[in-house]
XYZ file of C-alpha atoms in Angstrom:
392
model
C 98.574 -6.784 82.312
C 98.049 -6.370 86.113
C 102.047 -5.357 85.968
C 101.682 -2.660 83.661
C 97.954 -1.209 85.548
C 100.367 -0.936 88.554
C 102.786 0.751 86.854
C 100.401 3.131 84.987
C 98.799 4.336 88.445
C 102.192 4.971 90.085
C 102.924 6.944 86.886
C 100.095 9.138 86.652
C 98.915 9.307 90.225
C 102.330 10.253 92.052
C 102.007 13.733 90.562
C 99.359 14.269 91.464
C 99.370 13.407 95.061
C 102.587 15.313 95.360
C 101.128 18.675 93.609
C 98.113 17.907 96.335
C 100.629 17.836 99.345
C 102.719 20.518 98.217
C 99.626 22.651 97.713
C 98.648 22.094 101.526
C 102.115 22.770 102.796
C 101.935 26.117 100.995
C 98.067 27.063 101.793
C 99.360 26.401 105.851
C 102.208 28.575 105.288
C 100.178 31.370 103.746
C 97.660 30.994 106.388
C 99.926 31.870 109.323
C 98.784 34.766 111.509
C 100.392 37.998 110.894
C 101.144 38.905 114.776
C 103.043 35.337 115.697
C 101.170 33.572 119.061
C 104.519 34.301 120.854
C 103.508 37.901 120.366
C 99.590 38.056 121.242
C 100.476 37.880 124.963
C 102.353 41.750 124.236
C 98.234 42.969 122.725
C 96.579 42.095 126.232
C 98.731 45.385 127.272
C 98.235 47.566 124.529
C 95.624 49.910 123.742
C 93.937 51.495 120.148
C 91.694 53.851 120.767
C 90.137 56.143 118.108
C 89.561 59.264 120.187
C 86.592 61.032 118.551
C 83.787 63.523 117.803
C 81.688 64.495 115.367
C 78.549 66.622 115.463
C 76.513 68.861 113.271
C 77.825 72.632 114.039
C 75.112 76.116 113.869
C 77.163 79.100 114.056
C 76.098 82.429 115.406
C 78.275 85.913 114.768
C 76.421 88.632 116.818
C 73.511 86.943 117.137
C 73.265 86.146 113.619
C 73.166 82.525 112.158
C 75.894 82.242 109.636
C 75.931 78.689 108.218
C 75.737 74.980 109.629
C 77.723 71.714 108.591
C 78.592 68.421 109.595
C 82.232 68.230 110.892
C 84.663 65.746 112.599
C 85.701 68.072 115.637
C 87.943 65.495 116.691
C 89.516 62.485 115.350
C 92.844 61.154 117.512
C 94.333 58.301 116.337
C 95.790 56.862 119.690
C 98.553 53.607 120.702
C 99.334 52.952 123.803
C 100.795 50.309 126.056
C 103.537 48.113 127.525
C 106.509 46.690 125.351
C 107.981 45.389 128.476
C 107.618 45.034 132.467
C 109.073 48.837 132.683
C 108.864 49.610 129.300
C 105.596 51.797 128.255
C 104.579 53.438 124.978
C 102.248 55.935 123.772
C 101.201 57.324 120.416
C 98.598 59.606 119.685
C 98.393 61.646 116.021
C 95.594 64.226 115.081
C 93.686 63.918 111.827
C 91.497 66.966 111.731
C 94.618 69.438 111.922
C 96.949 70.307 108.699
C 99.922 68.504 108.693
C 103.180 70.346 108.934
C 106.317 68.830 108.387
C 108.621 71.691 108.568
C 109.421 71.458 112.434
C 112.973 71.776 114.176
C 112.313 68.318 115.793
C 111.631 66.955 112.393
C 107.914 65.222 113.295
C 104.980 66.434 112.207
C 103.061 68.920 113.967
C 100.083 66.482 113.922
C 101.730 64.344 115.974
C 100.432 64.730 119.586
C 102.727 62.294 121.358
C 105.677 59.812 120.226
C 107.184 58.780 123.263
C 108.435 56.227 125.230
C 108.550 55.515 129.551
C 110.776 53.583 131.418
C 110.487 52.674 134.850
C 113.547 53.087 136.860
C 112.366 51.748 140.064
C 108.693 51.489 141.709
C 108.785 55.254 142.153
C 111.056 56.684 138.958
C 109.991 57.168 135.490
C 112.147 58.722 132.663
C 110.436 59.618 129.953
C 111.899 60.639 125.859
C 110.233 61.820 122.930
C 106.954 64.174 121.817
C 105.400 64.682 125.003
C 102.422 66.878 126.178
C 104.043 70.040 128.461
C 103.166 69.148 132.225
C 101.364 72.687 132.292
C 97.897 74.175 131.282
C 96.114 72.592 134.212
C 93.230 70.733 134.000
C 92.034 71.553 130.748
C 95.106 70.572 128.929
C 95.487 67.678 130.934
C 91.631 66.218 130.005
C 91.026 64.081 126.742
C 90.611 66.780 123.911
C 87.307 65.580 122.591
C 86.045 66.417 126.164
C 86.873 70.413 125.768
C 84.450 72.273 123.313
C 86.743 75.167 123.123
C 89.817 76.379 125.091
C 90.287 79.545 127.037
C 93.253 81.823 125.531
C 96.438 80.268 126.588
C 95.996 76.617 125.852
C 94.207 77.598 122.505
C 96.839 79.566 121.225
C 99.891 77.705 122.805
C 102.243 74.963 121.098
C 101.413 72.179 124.079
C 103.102 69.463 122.743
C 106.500 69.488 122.551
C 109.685 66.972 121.944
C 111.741 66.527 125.119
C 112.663 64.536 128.510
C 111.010 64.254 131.746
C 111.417 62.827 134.782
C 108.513 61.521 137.435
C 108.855 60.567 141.133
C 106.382 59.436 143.253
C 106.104 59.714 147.118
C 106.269 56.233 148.539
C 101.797 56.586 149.179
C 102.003 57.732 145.332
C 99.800 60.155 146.220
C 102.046 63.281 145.470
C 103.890 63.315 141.950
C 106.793 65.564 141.486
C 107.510 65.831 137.595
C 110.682 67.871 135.832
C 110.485 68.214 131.320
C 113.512 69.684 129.315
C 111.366 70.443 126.196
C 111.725 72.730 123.020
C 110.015 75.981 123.593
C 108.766 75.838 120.234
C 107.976 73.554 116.786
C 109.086 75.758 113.974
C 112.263 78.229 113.717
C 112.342 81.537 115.195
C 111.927 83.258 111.546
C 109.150 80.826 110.344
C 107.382 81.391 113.944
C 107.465 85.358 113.553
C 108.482 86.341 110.400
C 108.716 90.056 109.556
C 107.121 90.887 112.787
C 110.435 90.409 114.990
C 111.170 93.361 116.630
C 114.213 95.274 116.095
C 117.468 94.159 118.077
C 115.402 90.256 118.994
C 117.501 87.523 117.990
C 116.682 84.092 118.010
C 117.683 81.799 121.145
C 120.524 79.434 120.325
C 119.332 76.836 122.847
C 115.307 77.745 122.632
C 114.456 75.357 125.107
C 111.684 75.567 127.854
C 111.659 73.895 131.383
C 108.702 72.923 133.893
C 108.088 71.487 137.356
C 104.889 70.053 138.624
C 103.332 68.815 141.366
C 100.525 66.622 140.983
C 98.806 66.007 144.475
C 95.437 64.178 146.162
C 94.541 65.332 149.164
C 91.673 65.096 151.705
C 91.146 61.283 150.759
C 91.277 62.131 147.569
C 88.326 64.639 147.230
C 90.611 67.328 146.147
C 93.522 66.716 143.345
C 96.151 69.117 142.012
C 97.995 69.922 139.054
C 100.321 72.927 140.129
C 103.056 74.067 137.753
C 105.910 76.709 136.844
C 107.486 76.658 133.461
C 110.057 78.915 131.515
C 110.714 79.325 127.846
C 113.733 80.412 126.033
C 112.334 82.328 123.335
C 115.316 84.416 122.138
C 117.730 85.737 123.163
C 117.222 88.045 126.486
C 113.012 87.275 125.859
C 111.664 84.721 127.812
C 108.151 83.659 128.694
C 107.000 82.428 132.299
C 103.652 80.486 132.949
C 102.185 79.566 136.072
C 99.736 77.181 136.480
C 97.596 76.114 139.099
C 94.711 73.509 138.832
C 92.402 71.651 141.153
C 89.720 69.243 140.869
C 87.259 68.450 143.612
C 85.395 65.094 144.193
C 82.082 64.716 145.681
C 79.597 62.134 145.212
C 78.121 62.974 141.779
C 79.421 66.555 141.346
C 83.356 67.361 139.967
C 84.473 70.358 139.933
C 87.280 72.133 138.011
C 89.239 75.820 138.697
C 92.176 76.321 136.602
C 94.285 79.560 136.985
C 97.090 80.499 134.799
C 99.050 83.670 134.450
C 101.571 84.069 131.534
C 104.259 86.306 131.299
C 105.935 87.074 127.778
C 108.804 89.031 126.785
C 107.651 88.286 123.473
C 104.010 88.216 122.665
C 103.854 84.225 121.932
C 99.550 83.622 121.749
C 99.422 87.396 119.340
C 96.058 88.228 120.890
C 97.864 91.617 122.123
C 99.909 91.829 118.283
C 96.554 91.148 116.378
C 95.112 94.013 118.387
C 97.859 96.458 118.048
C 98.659 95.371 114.395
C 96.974 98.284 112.723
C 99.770 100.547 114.126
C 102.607 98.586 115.402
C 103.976 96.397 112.706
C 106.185 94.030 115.268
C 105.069 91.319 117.424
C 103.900 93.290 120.973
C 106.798 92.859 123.648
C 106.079 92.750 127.236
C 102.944 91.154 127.454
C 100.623 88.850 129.842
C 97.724 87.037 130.120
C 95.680 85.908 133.110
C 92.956 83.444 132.717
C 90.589 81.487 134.862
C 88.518 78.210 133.658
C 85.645 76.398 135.885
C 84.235 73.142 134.709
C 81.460 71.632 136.682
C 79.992 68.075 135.919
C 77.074 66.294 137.988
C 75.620 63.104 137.329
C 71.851 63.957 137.396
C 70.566 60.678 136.294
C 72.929 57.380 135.853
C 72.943 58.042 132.051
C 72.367 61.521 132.226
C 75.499 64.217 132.931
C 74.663 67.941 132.829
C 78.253 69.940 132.662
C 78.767 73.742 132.701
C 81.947 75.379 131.372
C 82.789 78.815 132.398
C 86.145 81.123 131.481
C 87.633 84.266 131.651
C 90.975 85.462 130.078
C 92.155 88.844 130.572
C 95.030 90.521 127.974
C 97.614 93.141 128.979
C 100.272 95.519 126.616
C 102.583 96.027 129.396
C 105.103 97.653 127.174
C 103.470 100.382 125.236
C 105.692 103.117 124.873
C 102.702 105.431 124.875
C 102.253 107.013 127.902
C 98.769 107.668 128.188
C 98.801 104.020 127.348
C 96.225 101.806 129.299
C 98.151 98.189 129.647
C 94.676 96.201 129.730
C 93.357 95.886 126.262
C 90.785 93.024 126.494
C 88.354 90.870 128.446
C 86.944 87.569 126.795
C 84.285 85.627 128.234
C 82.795 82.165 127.975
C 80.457 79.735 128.818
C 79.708 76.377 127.755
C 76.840 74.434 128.813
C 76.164 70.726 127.855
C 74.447 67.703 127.973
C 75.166 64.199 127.793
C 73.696 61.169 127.476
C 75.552 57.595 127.531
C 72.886 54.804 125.992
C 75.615 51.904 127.070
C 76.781 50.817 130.105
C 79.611 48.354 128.454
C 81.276 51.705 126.082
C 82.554 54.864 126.370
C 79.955 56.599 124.115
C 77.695 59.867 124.477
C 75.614 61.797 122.865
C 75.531 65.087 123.686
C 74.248 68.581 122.725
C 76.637 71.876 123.872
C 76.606 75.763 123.106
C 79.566 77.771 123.396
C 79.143 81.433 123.744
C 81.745 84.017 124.001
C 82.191 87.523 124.079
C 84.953 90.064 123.595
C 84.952 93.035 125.587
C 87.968 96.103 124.717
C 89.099 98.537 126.355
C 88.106 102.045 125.757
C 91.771 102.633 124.968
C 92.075 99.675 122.365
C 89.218 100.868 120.886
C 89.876 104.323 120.161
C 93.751 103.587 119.117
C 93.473 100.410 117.059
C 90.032 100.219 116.197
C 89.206 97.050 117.987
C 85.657 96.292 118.425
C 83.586 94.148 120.603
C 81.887 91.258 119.689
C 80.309 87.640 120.120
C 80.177 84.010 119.071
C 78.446 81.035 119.396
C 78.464 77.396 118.487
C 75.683 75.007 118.951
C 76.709 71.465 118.565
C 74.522 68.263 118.836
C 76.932 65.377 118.220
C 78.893 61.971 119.431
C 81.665 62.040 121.888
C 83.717 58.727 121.667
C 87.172 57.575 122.809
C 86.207 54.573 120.586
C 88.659 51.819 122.403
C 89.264 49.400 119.082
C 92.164 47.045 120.778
C-alpha cells in the first residue's frame, strides 16, 4: 500500500512541480530589462530633454485686445549624447510646427537636427546630417524657448539645413574655426516660389549654400564671438550673401547680447519686400537686403530673480525697382521685449516668467503711397513656464 502511495505522489506531483519550474524560468525571462546592463553604462552619456514652454497668450493689434488662449509656444523633443569615445549624437524634433514631408532631403521639416559628430583628433570634428546653419548670431544660436520672437532674418529664414561641417579648435580651444556645405533650401525651387519666379530665373542645379565661422573668447572670457559669412545658391546667376556678426559680454551678473546681420538677396528669400510690393508686382522682388540689429540684456537682480530686456531693429530695402523715382528703403520694424523670470528651484532648470513683446512697423512714404502699405503695431503679453525639462 505504501508502494502504490509512492507511486501515486510521483504521478500526480511531478507535473506539477515541473509546470511550477517552467513557469519561473519563463516569468525571469519575461522580466528581463529592456536596455541590457551591458548597455546602461552608454545612458550615463546621453541626454532627453523636453525643451519647453507654455504660457497663457493676450494679444494686442493697435492697441486693441483681440483674444487670449492657452498655447504650447514651444515643445522640442531633444536626444543627445555619446555612442562612443569620439562618436556624438544629437536629435532634436519640433512638435508645435506642421509637419512637412515634402523636402529635397527627404526629412521632415520638423526635424531640427539629425546628426551625427565624430572626433578626428583632440582638435577636429566632422560633422553629417540635419544641422543648424553656423549663422544668425546669437539669437539663433540660444535655446529657442529662450527667444519670445525673432527679428526678420532668423524668423523668416530656413536655419536648419542637411549638410557637412567641419570644426577646429586652436590648441587653448578658445578660438573655433567652423566650415558647413549645406542645402540652401528644404523644398524645390517651384514649391519654394511658385508662380512668383521671375521671368528668365531658373532653378540652381547644385542649390547649395556655404558658411565660415569663427567662434572666439576673448578678454578672459568676458567677451565671446560668433562671426560668420555664408553664401547661398539660389538659382541660377541669384545668390544670397549673409553676414553675421555676434558678441556676448560677461560681467558679474549682467550679459549682454549685440547681434548684427546684413543680408544680401538676388532673390527676395524672407518676402517681407514681395509681400509689400505684391499689390503691383506679381514676382518675387529681386535685388533685395535686409539689415538688422538685436540687443539682449540679462541681469541677475536677485539669486532667483532675472530681469531681461530684448531690443531689435530690422531695416528692408527694394534695391532693384525699376522705377526711378523709386525710394530703395521701404520699411523699419521695431521691437522690444521685456521680461521677467523667476526660478523657484535651485536643483532644475525651471522658470516662471511673464514677457511683452511689442513691435511696430514703420513704411516709407514711398511704400505707402505705391503699394498701399500701412503702419502698424503688435503686442503679446505672455505669463508662462520656460523649461528645458532634462528627463534622462
Amino acid at each position: 500500500m505504501k508502494n502504490f502511495f509512492k507511486c501515486f505522489c510521483i504521478l500526480v506531483l511531478l507535473p506539477v512541480f515541473s509546470f511550477a519550474q517552467n513557469t519561473i524560468q519563463k516569468e525571469n525571462v519575461t522580466n528581463q530589462p529592456i536596455i541590457s546592463t551591458s548597455k546602461l553604462s552608454l545612458l550615463k552619456d546621453v541626454d532627453v530633454i523636453f525643451n519647453s514652454r507654455l504660457a497663457f497668450d493676450n494679444y494686442f493689434v493697435d492697441g486693441e485686445h483681440t483674444n487670449s488662449q492657452f498655447s504650447v509656444n514651444q515643445f522640442r523633443f531633444e536626444v543627445k549624447g555619446k555612442i562612443h569615445d569620439r562618436v556624438f549624437f544629437r536629435f532634436r524634433n519640433r512638435y508645435t510646427k506642421i509637419a512637412d514631408p515634402n523636402t529635397v532631403d527627404n526629412i521632415s521639416r520638423t526635424v531640427d537636427m539629425a546628426y551625427l559628430t565624430v572626433d578626428l583628433d583632440s582638435q577636429t570634428k566632422l560633422s553629417f546630417g540635419k544641422m543648424i546653419g553656423d549663422w544668425g548670431g546669437y539669437e539663433l544660436i540660444t535655446n529657442p524657448i529662450e527667444i519670445l520672437s525673432y527679428n526678420s532674418i532668423n524668423n523668416y529664414g530656413e536655419n536648419f539645413m542637411v549638410g557637412a561641417g567641419l570644426s577646429y579648435a586652436l590648441a587653448d580651444h578658445k578660438n573655433k574655426f567652423n566650415f558647413q556645405v549645406l542645402n540652401a533650401r528644404t523644398k524645390t525651387f517651384q514649391d519654394q516660389l511658385g508662380t512668383t519666379i521671375p521671368p528668365g530665373i531658373k532653378a540652381a542645379e547644385t542649390p547649395l549654400a556655404a558658411v565660415g565661422n569663427w567662434k572666439g573668447s576673448l578678454f578672459n572670457g568676458k567677451l565671446e564671438t560668433t562671426y560668420s559669412y555664408g553664401y547661398f545658391m539660389d538659382a541660377e546667376n541669384a545668390g544670397r550673401s549673409l553676414v553675421s556678426l555676434g558678441n556676448k559680454f560677461k560681467s558679474n551678473k549682467l550679459l549682454l547680447y549685440y547681434d548684427f546681420q546684413y543680408s544680401k538677396e538676388d532673390l527676395d528669400q524672407k518676402c517681407v519686400v514681395t509681400n509689400i510690393i505684391k499689390s503691383k508686382y506679381p514676382y518675387a522682388a529681386q535685388d533685395v537686403s535686409y539689415v538688422e540689429n538685436w540687443i539682449r540684456a540679462e541681469y541677475q537682480i536677485r539669486p532667483k530673480v532675472n530681469l531681461l530686456l530684448t531690443l531689435m531693429n530690422d531695416n528692408a530695402y527694394w534695391n532693384g525697382n525699376p522705377d526711378l523715382n523709386k525710394d530703395s528703403h521701404l520699411l523699419t520694424s521695431y521691437g522690444i521685449i521685456p521680461t521677467v523670470e523667476y526660478s523657484p528651484f535651485a536643483d532644475i532648470n525651471l522658470k516662471f516668467y511673464a514677457g511683452y513683446i511689442a513691435k511696430k512697423n514703420n513704411y516709407s512714404s514711398y511704400a505707402q503711397n505705391n503699394f498701399g502699405a500701412v503702419d502698424g503695431k503688435t503686442g503679446q503679453f505672455s505669463i508662462g513656464i520656460i523649461a528645458p525639462l532634462l528627463v534622462l
